[in-house]
Every structure is written in structure tokens, then in C-alpha cells.
Tab-separated table of C-alpha atoms in Angstrom:
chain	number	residue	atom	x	y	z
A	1	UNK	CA	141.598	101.722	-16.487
A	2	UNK	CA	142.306	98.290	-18.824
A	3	UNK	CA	144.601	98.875	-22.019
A	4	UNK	CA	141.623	97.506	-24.038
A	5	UNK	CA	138.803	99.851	-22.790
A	6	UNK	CA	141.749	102.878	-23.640
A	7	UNK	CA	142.236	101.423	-26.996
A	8	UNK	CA	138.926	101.083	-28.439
A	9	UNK	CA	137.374	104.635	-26.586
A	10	UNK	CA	134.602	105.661	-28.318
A	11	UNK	CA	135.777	104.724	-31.816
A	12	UNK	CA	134.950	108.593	-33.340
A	13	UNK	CA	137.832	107.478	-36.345
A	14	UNK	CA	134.989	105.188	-37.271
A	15	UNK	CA	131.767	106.999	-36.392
A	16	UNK	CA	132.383	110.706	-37.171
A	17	UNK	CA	130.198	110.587	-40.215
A	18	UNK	CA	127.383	109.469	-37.429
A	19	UNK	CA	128.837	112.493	-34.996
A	20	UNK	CA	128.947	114.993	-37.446
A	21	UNK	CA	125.064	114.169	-38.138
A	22	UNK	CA	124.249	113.884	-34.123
A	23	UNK	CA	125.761	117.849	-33.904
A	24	UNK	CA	123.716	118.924	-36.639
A	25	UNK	CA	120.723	117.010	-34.810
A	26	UNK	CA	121.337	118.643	-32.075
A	27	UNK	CA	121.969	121.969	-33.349
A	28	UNK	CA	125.275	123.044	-32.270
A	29	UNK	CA	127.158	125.797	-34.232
A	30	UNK	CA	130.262	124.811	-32.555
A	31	UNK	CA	132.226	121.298	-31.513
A	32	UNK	CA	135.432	120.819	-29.418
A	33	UNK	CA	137.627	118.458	-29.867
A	34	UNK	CA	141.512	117.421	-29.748
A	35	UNK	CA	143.629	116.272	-31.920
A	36	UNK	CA	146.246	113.203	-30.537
A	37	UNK	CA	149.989	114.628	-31.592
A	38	UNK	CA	150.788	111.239	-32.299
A	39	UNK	CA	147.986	110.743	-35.134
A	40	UNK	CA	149.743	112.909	-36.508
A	41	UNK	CA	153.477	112.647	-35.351
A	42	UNK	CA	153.932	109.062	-34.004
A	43	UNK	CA	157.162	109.333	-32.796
A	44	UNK	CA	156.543	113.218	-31.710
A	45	UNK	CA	158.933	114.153	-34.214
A	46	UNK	CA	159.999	113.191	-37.855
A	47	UNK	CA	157.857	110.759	-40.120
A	48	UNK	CA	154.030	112.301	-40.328
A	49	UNK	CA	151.277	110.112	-40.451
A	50	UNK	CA	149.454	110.734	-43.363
A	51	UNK	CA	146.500	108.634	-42.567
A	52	UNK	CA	146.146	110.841	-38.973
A	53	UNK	CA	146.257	113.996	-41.257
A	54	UNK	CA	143.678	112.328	-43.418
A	55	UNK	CA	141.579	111.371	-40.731
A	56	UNK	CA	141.294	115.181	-39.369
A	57	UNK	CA	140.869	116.433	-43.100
A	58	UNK	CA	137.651	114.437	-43.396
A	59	UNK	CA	136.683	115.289	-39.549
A	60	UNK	CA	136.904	119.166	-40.012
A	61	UNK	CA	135.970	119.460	-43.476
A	62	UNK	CA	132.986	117.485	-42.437
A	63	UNK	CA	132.293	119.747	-39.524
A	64	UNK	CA	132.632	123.142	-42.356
A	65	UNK	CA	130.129	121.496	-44.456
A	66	UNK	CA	127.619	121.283	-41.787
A	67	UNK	CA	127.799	124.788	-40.595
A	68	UNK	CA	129.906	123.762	-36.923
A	69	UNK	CA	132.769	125.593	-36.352
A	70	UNK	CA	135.972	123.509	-35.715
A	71	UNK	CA	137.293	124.246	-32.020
A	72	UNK	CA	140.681	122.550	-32.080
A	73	UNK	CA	142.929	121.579	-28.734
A	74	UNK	CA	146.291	120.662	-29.561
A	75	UNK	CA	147.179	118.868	-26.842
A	76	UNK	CA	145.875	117.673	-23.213
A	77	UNK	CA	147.720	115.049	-21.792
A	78	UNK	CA	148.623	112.809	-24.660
A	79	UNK	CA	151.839	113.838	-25.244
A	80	UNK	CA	153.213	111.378	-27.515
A	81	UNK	CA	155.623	107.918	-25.427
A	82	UNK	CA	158.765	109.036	-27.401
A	83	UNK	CA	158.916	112.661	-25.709
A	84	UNK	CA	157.355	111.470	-22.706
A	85	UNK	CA	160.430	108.791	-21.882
A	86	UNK	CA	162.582	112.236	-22.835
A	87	UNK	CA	161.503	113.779	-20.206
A	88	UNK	CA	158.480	115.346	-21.303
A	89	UNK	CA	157.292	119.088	-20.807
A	90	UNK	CA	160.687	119.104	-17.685
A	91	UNK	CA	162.734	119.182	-20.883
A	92	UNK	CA	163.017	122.153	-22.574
A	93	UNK	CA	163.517	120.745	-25.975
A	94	UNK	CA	159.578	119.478	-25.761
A	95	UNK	CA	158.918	123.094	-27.593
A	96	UNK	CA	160.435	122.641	-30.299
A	97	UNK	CA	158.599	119.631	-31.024
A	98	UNK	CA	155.552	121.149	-30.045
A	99	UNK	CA	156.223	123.965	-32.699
A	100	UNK	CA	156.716	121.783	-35.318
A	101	UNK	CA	153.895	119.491	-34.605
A	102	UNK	CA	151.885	122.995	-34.481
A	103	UNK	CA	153.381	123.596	-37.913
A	104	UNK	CA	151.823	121.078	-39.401
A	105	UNK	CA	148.408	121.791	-38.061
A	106	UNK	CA	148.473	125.145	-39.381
A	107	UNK	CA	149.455	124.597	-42.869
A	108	UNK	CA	146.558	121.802	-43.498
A	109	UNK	CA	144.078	123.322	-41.091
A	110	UNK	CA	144.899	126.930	-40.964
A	111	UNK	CA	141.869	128.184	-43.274
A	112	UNK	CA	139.284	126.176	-41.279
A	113	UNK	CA	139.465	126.185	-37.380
A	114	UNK	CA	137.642	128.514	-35.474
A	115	UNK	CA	139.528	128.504	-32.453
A	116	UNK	CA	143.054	127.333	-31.735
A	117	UNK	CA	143.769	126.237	-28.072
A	118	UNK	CA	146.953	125.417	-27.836
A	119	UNK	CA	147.588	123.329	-24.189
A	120	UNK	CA	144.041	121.693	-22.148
A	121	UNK	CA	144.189	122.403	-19.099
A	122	UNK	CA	147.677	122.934	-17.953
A	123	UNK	CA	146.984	124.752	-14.691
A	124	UNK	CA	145.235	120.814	-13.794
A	125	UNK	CA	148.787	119.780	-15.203
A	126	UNK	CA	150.922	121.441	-12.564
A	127	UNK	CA	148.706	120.533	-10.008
A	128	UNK	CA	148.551	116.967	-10.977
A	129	UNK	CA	153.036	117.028	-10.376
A	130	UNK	CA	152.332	119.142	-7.383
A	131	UNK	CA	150.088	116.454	-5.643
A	132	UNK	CA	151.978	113.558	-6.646
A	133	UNK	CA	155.194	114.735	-5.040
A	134	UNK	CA	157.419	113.455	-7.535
A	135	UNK	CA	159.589	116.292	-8.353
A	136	UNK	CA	160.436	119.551	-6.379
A	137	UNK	CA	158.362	122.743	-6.646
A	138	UNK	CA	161.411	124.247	-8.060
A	139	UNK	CA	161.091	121.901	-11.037
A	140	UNK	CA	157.407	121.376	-11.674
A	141	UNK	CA	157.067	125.395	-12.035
A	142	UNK	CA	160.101	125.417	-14.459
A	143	UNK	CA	157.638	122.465	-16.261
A	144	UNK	CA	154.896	125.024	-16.352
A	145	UNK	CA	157.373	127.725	-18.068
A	146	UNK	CA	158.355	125.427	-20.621
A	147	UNK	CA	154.572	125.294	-21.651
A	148	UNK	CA	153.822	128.753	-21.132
A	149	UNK	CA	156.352	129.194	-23.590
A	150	UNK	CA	155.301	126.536	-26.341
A	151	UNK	CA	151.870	128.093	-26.182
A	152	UNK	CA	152.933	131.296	-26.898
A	153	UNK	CA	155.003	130.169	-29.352
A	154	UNK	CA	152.188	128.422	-30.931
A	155	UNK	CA	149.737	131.446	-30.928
A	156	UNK	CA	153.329	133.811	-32.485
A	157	UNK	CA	153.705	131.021	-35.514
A	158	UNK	CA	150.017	130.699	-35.966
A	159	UNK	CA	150.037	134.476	-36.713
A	160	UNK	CA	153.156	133.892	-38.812
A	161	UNK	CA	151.146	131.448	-41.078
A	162	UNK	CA	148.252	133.851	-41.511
A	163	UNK	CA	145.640	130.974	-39.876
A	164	UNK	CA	141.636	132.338	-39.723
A	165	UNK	CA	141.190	131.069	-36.241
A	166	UNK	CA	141.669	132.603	-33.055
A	167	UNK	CA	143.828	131.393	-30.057
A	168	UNK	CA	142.551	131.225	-26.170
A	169	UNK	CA	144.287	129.174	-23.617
A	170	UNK	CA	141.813	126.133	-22.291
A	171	UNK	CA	141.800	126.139	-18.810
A	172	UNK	CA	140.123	124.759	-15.412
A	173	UNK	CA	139.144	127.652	-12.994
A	174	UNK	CA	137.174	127.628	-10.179
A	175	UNK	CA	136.014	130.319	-7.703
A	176	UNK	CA	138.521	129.950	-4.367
A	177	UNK	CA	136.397	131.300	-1.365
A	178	UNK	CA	138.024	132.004	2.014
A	179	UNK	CA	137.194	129.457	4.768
A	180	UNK	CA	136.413	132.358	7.009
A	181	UNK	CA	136.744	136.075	7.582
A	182	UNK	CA	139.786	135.237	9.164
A	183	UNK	CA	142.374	137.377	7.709
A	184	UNK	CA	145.170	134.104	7.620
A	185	UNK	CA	141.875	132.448	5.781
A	186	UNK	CA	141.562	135.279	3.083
A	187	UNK	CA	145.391	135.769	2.369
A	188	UNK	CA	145.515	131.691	2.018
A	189	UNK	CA	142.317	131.785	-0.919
A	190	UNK	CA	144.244	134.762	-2.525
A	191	UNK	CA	147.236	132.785	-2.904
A	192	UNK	CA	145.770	129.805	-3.858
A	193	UNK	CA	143.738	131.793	-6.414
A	194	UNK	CA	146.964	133.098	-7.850
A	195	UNK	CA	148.326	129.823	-8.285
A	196	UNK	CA	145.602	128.078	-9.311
A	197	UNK	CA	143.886	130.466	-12.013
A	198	UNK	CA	145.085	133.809	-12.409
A	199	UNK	CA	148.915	133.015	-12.701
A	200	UNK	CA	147.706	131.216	-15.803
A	201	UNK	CA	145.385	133.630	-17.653
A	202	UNK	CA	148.567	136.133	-16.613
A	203	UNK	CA	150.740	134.968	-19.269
A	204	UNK	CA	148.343	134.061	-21.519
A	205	UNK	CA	146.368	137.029	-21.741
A	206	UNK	CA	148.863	139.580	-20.976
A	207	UNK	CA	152.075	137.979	-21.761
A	208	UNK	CA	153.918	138.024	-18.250
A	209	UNK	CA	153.807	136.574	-15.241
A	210	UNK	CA	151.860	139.501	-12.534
A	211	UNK	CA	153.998	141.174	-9.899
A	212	UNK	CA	152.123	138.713	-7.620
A	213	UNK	CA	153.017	135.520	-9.145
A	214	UNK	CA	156.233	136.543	-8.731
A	215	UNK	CA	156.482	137.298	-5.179
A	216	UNK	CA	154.477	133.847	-4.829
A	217	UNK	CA	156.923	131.634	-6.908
A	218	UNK	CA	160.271	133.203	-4.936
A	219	UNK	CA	158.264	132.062	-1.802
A	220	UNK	CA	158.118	128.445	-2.845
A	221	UNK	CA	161.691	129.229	-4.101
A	222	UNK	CA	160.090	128.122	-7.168
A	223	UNK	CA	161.028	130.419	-9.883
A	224	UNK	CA	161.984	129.453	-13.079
A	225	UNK	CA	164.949	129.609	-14.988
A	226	UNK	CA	164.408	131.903	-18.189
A	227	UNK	CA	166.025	132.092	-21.164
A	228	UNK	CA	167.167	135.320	-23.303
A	229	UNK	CA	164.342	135.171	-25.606
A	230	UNK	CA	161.586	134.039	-23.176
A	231	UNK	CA	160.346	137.520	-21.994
A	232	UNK	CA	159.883	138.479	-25.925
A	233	UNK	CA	158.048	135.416	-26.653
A	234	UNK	CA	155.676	135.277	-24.248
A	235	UNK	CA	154.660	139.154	-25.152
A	236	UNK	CA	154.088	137.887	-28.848
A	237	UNK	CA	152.413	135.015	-27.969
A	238	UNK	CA	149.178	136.701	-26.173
A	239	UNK	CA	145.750	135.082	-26.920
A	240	UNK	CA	142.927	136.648	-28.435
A	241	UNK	CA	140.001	135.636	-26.108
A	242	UNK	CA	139.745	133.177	-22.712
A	243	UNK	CA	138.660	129.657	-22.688
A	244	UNK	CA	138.134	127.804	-19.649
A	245	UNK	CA	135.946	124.854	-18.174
A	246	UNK	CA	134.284	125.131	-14.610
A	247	UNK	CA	131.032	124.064	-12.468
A	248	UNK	CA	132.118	124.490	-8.629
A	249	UNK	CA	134.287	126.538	-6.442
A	250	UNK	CA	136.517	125.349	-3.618
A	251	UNK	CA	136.981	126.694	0.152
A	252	UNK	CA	140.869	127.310	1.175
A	253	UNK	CA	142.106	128.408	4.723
A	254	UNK	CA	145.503	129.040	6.305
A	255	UNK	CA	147.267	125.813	6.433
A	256	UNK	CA	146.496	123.719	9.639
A	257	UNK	CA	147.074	120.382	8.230
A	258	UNK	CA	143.561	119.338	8.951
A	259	UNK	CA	144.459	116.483	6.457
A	260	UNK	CA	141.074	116.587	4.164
A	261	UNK	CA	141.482	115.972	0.707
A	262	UNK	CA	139.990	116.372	-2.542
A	263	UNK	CA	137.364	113.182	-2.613
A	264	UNK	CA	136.517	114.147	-5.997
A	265	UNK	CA	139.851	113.111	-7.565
A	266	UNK	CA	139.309	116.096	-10.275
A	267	UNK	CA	142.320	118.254	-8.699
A	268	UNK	CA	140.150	121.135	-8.247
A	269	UNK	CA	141.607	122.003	-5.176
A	270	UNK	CA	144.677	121.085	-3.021
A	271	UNK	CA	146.906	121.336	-0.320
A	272	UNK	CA	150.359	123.036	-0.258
A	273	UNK	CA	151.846	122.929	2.754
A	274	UNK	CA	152.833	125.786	4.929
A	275	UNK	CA	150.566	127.618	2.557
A	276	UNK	CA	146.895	126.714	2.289
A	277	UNK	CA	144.653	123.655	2.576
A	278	UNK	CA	141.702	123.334	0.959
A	279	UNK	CA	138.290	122.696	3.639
A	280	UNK	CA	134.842	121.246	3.159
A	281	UNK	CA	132.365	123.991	2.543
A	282	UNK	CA	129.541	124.055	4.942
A	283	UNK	CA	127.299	125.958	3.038
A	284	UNK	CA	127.247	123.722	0.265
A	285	UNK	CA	125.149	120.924	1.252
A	286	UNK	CA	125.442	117.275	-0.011
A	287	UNK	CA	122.946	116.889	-3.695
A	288	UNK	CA	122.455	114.627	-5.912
A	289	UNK	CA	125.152	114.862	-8.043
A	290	UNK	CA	127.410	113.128	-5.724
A	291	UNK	CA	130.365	115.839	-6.172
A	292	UNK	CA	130.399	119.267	-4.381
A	293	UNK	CA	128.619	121.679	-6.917
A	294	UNK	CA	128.516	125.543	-6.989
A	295	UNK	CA	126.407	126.546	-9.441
A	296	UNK	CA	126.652	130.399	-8.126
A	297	UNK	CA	130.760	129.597	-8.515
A	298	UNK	CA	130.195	129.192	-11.955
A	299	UNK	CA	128.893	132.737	-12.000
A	300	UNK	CA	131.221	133.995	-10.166
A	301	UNK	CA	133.940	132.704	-11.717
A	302	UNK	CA	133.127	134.158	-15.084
A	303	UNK	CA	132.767	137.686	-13.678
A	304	UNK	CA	136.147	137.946	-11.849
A	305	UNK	CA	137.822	136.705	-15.029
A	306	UNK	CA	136.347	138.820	-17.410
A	307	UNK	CA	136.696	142.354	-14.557
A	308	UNK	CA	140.302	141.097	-14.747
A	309	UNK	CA	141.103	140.982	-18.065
A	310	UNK	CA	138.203	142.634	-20.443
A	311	UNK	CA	138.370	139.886	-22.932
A	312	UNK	CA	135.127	137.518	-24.470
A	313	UNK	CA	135.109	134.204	-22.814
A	314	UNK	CA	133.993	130.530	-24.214
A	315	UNK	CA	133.075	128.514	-21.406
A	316	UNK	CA	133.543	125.008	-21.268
A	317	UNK	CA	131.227	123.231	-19.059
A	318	UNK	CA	131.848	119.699	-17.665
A	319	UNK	CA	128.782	117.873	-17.545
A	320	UNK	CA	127.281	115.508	-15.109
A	321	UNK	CA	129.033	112.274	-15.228
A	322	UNK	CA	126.782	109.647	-13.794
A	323	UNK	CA	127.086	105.376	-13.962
A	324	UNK	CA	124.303	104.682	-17.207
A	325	UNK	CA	122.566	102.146	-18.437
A	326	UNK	CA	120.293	101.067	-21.549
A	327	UNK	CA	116.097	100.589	-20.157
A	328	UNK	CA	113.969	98.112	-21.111
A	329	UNK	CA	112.826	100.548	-24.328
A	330	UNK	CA	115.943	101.123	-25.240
A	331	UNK	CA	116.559	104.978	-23.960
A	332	UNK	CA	119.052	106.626	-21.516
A	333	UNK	CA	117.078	108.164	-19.016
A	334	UNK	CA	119.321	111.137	-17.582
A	335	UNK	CA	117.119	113.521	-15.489
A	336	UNK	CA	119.877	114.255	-13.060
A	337	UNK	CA	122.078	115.631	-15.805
A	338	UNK	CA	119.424	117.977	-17.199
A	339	UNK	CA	118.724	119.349	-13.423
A	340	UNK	CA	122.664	120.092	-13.057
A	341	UNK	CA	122.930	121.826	-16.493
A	342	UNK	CA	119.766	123.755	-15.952
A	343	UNK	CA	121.534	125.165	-12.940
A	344	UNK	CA	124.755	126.228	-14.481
A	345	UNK	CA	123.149	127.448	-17.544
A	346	UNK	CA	120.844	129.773	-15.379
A	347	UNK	CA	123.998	131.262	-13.549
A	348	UNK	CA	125.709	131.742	-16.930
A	349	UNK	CA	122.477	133.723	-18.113
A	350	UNK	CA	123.061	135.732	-14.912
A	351	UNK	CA	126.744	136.564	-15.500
A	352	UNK	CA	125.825	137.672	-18.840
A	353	UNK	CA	123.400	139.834	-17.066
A	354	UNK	CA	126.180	141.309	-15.225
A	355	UNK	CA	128.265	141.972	-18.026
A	356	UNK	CA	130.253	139.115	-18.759
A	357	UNK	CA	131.326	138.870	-22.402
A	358	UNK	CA	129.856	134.974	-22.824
A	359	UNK	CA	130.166	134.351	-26.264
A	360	UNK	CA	129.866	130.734	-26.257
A	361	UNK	CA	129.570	127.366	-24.026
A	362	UNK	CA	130.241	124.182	-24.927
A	363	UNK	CA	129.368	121.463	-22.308
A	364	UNK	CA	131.971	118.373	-21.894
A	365	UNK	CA	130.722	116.057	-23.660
A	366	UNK	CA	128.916	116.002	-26.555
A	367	UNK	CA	129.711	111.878	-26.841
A	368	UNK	CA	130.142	109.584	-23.786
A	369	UNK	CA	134.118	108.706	-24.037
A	370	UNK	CA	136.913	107.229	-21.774
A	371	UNK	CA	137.760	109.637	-18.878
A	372	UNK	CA	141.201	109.645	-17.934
A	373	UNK	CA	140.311	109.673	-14.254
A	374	UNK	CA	137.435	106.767	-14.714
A	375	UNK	CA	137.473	105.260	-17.618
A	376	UNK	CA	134.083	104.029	-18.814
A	377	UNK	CA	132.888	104.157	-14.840
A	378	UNK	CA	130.773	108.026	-15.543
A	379	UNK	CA	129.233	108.805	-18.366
A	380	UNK	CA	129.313	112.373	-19.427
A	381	UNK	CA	127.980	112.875	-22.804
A	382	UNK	CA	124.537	113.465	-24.587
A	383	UNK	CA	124.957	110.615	-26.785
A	384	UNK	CA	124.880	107.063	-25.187
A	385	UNK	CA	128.209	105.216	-26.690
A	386	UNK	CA	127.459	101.407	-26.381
A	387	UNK	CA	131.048	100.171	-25.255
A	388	UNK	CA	129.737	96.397	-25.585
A	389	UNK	CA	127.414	96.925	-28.839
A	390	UNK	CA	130.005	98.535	-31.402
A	391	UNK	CA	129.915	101.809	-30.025
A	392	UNK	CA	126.793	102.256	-31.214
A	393	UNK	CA	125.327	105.922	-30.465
A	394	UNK	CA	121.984	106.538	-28.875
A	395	UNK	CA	120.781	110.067	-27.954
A	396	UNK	CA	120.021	110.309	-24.134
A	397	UNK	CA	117.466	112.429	-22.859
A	398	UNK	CA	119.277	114.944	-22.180
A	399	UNK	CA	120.139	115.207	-25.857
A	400	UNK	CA	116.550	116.212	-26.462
A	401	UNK	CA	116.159	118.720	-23.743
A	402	UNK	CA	119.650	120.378	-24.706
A	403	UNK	CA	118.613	120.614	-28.835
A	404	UNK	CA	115.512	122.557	-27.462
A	405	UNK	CA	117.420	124.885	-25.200
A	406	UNK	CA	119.732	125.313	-28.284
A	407	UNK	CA	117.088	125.982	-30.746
A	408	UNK	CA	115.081	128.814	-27.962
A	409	UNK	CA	118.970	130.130	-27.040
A	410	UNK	CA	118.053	129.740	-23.762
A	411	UNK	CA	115.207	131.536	-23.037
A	412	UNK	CA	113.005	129.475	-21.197
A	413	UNK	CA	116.095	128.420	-18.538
């Protein structure tokens, strides 16, 4: 991506009047978004930003007057230069500025936010450092501790300051299916479903790593190094509900080194060697939407998480992100997009059917915005954001369809 196109983004510090009204439009009771640790923090640590805090203050209380419930992420990968040169989450002292910055949130926000989630995505974290082979298991695992612990720690102090909200981690799962009945094939999708979802939702929703994830990390002679007070601290720090976003599944055999690779770039599945490899699917056929989609994974998904741990779940659904452009009349034409959500939406209907505690969904994105993966390449949003006219917003066609499926709750899916 350019430095420019990151910089400007979708300009929401100077449009979020406009957003606010868009939600409303559309009719959603609920909107997602992050704060950036260093609006608020530009250094990570020490001298507070009181125009960032500002910013947010105007932002959520804008959201509370409209009737949308804040959903707040404190961090996904913008952790702020100063920490990052400092060695980032591999150094342990990251928590404490974590904490701190968490402070902060709490004592302007606490009254407001509807649900607190702590770290996006950190399970796409590890395997981000796992793929890039920059650092040993060893120490990529002990990276994963460190924010296992400054979530928990989070969720303990936001108890401490009495905040409203709730707390769920904010993960990416996907259903791992065995390449074949082969017993080798099943064990290999077991482990990579430990180490890809469940060690995750372990700590968070139960406060300790499983007897399994265990026996897994002392086979990659990856276990981490705890601390005295660690064991306590992840017990206190236990979330309240789940939170995680999803739309496919991924097929994992016994490793072979076959040598195929995720095409998709979105680190949904991967190889470790000597342990599994991830394989094309041949029952899912090529569509339209360019990437491998499971809509039935999406289903499936949801019901193993919830017959593990008996706890609601908010879904976060990535849209359909698709190369856009302005027509003749002036509308974003986006049938594709509205085909693809149909289809997830239908399977999340059916896992409610089955007994999955769905309490909410919120598709990524409301807005079109820089992906850090693409940049401005895919669009993903149901508002058009005109990089090259001011940002200015136009409501796609999709925006439509989704304010109607909103306003019938999704009856007529």
C-alpha cells in the first residue's frame, strides 16, 4: 500500500457526523469499531492526546444519542511505532502499557460501551509470525502469552473500574475439516483446530490453556515461560460472551509437503511443518466470489463453539470485498455482495435453529476503508467511500437490501 492512501483512509475523524446518520439510515442497533492506541497515547505511553480522547467522546456519545450501541476494539494491529521498535507484544513490558492505555479508556468511556474487546484477532496475529518465519515457535507462542495475559488483564481492571460493558475476545475462526477419513488426516485437522481456534477461546473463556494445548505446545517445544502471577490472572480475566469473525472453513491433512498455499493471503489456513498442511477442498467448487467460500462452515463453526463453551456469541462477518466503481447514474451496483451475505445469513438463521446462542452479527464493513492486506484494491463496505472525491459517502446497493433485512430481522432470508 502507498503512505498517502494509509494516511488519508476513509477520513471517519471528519465524517462521523455523516456515519453516525448512515447507521441510523440503515438501522443498525449496534457499530464496531477500534480505537488507534496512539490517538490516544502517541508515544504508547506518557503524554495523552487530548484531542484523540475528544475525538472518541464526540464518536460514542454520538453513537448513544442515536440509539447504536458502542462495540469498542482496543487494539488490532496498530500497536503504536514507540512499543513496536521495543519489541512489541515479544516484550513482556508491552502489558503494562496496554493496561494503562486500557485505563484510560475505561475511566472516559466506561459508562457507555456495550462491548469491550480487548485484542482483534490475535489468533491471525500468531499466525501472521508463524508464516513469516521470523522468529522461532518457541518465541512467537511466548508472544501469544504475553497477550493472553494483557487481555485478561484488561477484562480484571475493567471489572475493577465498575465499566457497563461486557468483554469477549474478537477472533477469526474457521471450521478445519479433515482432508480425508484418513486417520493421519483427522488427527492433523484436530491439531490444527487446536491451534488455530480453540487454544484461543481456551484462555479466554475459561481462563487456562486445555490439557490439549498443552500437550500441543511441548510438541513444538513451544511452551511459554510463565510468570508467578500469570495462572491467577488469566482465571480473573475470563470474558463474558464470544466474539469472532468467519465466512469459510479450510481442509488440513497430515503433512506431505504438497507445497499449496493459502492464495487468499487472509491467513486462514497454513502450513506447519511436520504437522499439517492445509489442501484445496474439492467439494467446494470455484464461485463468484473469487475466494474459497463455505457458507455451511459458517454454520458449523458457530455450533462447535457454542457446544464447547455454552456462552452467547456476536458474530462478525467479513463481507464481500470486490474492485468498485461509480456508474454512469451515480450508484454502486453490488449484486455479488448481496448473493454472498444472503448465504451466510441463511446458515446463521440455521445455527440459531440448532441452538446456537446468536445474539448479534455485525458484517465487516459498514464503510469501505483501507485493508491492511489491499489497501483501497477491495471494497468491503455498504457505503461507497470516494477515495478521489473527498471521501464522499454513497450508499451501495447493498446498503438498501441490508436496511430491509434489518428492519424484517431476517425473515424473508
Amino acid at each position: 500500500m502507498q503512505k498517502e492512501v494509509l494516511w488519508k483512509a476513509a477520513d471517519h475523524v471528519h465524517h462521523f457526523d455523516e456515519d453516525i446518520a448512515l447507521l441510523k439510515q440503515l438501522g443498525v442497533r449496534a457499530y464496531r469499531f477500534s480505537i488507534a492506541w496512539s490517538r490516544i497515547l502517541p508515544e504508547g505511553s506518557g503524554r495523552v492526546s487530548e484531542q484523540g480522547l475528544m475525538f472518541y467522546h464526540r464518536l460514542i456519545d454520538g453513537l448513544v444519542e442515536n440509539g447504536i450501541l458502542p462495540i469498542v476494539t482496543l487494539l488490532h494491529d496498530d500497536l503504536p511505532l514507540a512499543l513496536a521498535r521495543q519489541g512489541g507484544w515479544f516484550n513482556r513490558k508491552t502489558i503494562d502499557a496496554f493496561l494503562v492505555y486500557c485505563r484510560i479508556l475505561f475511566e472516559h468511556f466506561g459508562r457507555q460501551v456495550y462491548l469491550w474487546q480487548p485484542i482483534g484477532e490475535q489468533n491471525l496475529q500468531v499466525i501472521a509470525e508463524i508464516t513469516a518465519q521470523r522468529h522461532t515457535l518457541s518465541e512467537i507462542f511466548q508472544m501469544n502469552h504475553h497477550l493472553f495475559l494483557a487481555q485478561a488483564g484488561a477484562v480484571k481492571l475493567g471489572r475493577v473500574y465498575g465499566v457497563c460493558g461486557k468483554f469477549s475476545p474478537a477472533l477469526n475462526l474457521v471450521e478445519v475439516i479433515a482432508a480425508s477419513p484418513d486417520p493421519l488426516d483427522v488427527l492433523a485437522a484436530k491439531q490444527m483446530a487446536t491451534i488455530r481456534n480453540w487454544m484461543f477461546l481456551d484462555v479466554a473463556m475459561q481462563g487456562e490453556y486445555s490439557s490439549s494445548d498443552r500437550a500441543l505446545l511441548r510438541q513444538l517445544n513451544a511452551e511459554p515461560v510463565w510468570e508467578v502471577q500469570d495462572e491467577a490472572l488469566l482465571r480473573e480475566g475470563v470474558c463474558d460472551q464470544i466474539a469472532f469473525s468467519t465466512y469459510t472453513s479450510v481442509c488440513v491433512g497430515a503433512w506431505k509437503q504438497s507445497g499449496f498455499q493459502d492464495h487468499t493471503g487472509m491467513k486462514y489456513g497454513f502450513n506447519l511443518p511436520g504437522m499439517f498442511e492445509i489442501v484445496p477442498n474439492p467439494c467446494l467448487k470455484p464461485t463468484e466470489f473469487a475466494a474459497e467460500v463455505d457458507p455451511l462452515g459458517t454454520r458449523l463453526i458457530l455450533q462447535e463453539a457454542a457446544q464447547r463453551y455454552q456462552k452467547p456469541i456476536f458474530a462478525i462477518l467479513r463481507s464481500l470485498g470486490q474492485e468498485e466503481t461509480i456508474s454512469e447514474e451515480g450508484k454502486i451496483h453490488d449484486e455479488a455482495r448481496i448473493r454472498y451475505l444472503a448465504l451466510q445469513f441463511q446458515q446463521m438463521k440455521a445455527a440459531i435453529a440448532d441452538g446456537v446462542q446468536l445474539i448479534g452479527i455485525c458484517p465487516w464493513s459498514a464503510f469501505d476503508l483501507v485493508s491492511t492486506a489491499e489497501g483501497w484494491k477491495r471494497r468491503y463496505g455498504f457505503v461507497y467511500v470516494g477515495q478521489q472525491q473527498n471521501c464522499r459517502r454513497i450508499p451501495k446497493q447493498s446498503y438498501a437490501w441490508y436496511r430491509g433485512v434489518i428492519a424484517e430481522n431476517g425473515r424473508t432470508l
